[in-house]
Amino acid sequence: MPAANRLAHALYTDFEARLRRERNFARYVFLDESARTLYADWEKVAGDRLSGLHPR
């Protein structure tokens, strides 16, 4: 079961409709054009996602 709920699906995108390998928030932020229009400051969100992918 994916780590998402109905609110996340309504706010971001319908992750259930995507292929299983595409059900990833970082992938959504970087590869889905709708993410760029969803966030007023997409560059900050993308930077936050990127920093979350790198171990500290």
PDB file of C-alpha atoms in Angstrom:
ATOM      1  CA  MET A   1       0.000   0.000   0.000  1.00  0.00           C
ATOM      2  CA  PRO A   2       1.452   3.402  -0.952  1.00  0.00           C
ATOM      3  CA  ALA A   3       2.232   5.950   1.715  1.00  0.00           C
ATOM      4  CA  ALA A   4      -0.410   8.423   0.584  1.00  0.00           C
ATOM      5  CA  ASN A   5      -3.952   9.249   1.460  1.00  0.00           C
ATOM      6  CA  ARG A   6      -6.970  10.788  -0.274  1.00  0.00           C
ATOM      7  CA  LEU A   7      -5.903  14.328   0.593  1.00  0.00           C
ATOM      8  CA  ALA A   8      -2.470  13.787  -0.960  1.00  0.00           C
ATOM      9  CA  HIS A   9      -4.093  12.353  -4.081  1.00  0.00           C
ATOM     10  CA  ALA A  10      -6.422  15.346  -4.325  1.00  0.00           C
ATOM     11  CA  LEU A  11      -3.685  17.919  -3.719  1.00  0.00           C
ATOM     12  CA  TYR A  12      -0.862  16.529  -5.815  1.00  0.00           C
ATOM     13  CA  THR A  13      -1.875  13.917  -8.321  1.00  0.00           C
ATOM     14  CA  ASP A  14      -3.594  10.560  -8.442  1.00  0.00           C
ATOM     15  CA  PHE A  15      -0.659   8.341  -7.571  1.00  0.00           C
ATOM     16  CA  GLU A  16      -2.863   5.243  -7.797  1.00  0.00           C
ATOM     17  CA  ALA A  17      -3.404   5.938 -11.510  1.00  0.00           C
ATOM     18  CA  ARG A  18       0.350   5.917 -12.140  1.00  0.00           C
ATOM     19  CA  LEU A  19       2.554   2.931 -12.759  1.00  0.00           C
ATOM     20  CA  ARG A  20       3.870   1.568  -9.478  1.00  0.00           C
ATOM     21  CA  ARG A  21       7.438   2.666 -10.262  1.00  0.00           C
ATOM     22  CA  GLU A  22       6.182   6.224 -10.836  1.00  0.00           C
ATOM     23  CA  ARG A  23       4.509   6.544  -7.417  1.00  0.00           C
ATOM     24  CA  ASN A  24       7.268   8.619  -5.935  1.00  0.00           C
ATOM     25  CA  PHE A  25       7.012  12.202  -4.741  1.00  0.00           C
ATOM     26  CA  ALA A  26      10.539  13.176  -5.809  1.00  0.00           C
ATOM     27  CA  ARG A  27       9.885  11.743  -9.258  1.00  0.00           C
ATOM     28  CA  TYR A  28       6.633  13.712  -9.406  1.00  0.00           C
ATOM     29  CA  VAL A  29       8.336  16.996  -8.435  1.00  0.00           C
ATOM     30  CA  PHE A  30      11.125  16.666 -11.008  1.00  0.00           C
ATOM     31  CA  LEU A  31       9.446  14.929 -13.932  1.00  0.00           C
ATOM     32  CA  ASP A  32       5.793  15.955 -13.956  1.00  0.00           C
ATOM     33  CA  GLU A  33       5.064  19.326 -15.570  1.00  0.00           C
ATOM     34  CA  SER A  34       2.011  19.806 -13.341  1.00  0.00           C
ATOM     35  CA  ALA A  35       4.301  20.005 -10.293  1.00  0.00           C
ATOM     36  CA  ARG A  36       5.932  23.135 -11.711  1.00  0.00           C
ATOM     37  CA  THR A  37       2.572  24.886 -11.856  1.00  0.00           C
ATOM     38  CA  LEU A  38       1.345  23.530  -8.524  1.00  0.00           C
ATOM     39  CA  TYR A  39       4.080  25.209  -6.469  1.00  0.00           C
ATOM     40  CA  ALA A  40       4.561  28.981  -6.453  1.00  0.00           C
ATOM     41  CA  ASP A  41       8.244  28.416  -5.599  1.00  0.00           C
ATOM     42  CA  TRP A  42       8.968  25.203  -7.465  1.00  0.00           C
ATOM     43  CA  GLU A  43      12.732  25.716  -7.232  1.00  0.00           C
ATOM     44  CA  LYS A  44      12.592  25.678  -3.421  1.00  0.00           C
ATOM     45  CA  VAL A  45      10.420  22.561  -3.391  1.00  0.00           C
ATOM     46  CA  ALA A  46      12.762  20.868  -5.863  1.00  0.00           C
ATOM     47  CA  GLY A  47      15.769  21.848  -3.742  1.00  0.00           C
ATOM     48  CA  ASP A  48      14.091  20.475  -0.631  1.00  0.00           C
ATOM     49  CA  ARG A  49      13.347  17.181  -2.422  1.00  0.00           C
ATOM     50  CA  LEU A  50      16.908  16.961  -3.693  1.00  0.00           C
ATOM     51  CA  SER A  51      18.382  17.550  -0.244  1.00  0.00           C
ATOM     52  CA  GLY A  52      16.089  14.819   1.083  1.00  0.00           C
ATOM     53  CA  LEU A  53      17.630  12.360  -1.366  1.00  0.00           C
ATOM     54  CA  HIS A  54      21.197  12.988  -0.189  1.00  0.00           C
ATOM     55  CA  PRO A  55      22.398  11.413   3.056  1.00  0.00           C
ATOM     56  CA  ARG A  56      23.860  13.826   5.578  1.00  0.00           C
TER      57      ARG A  56
END
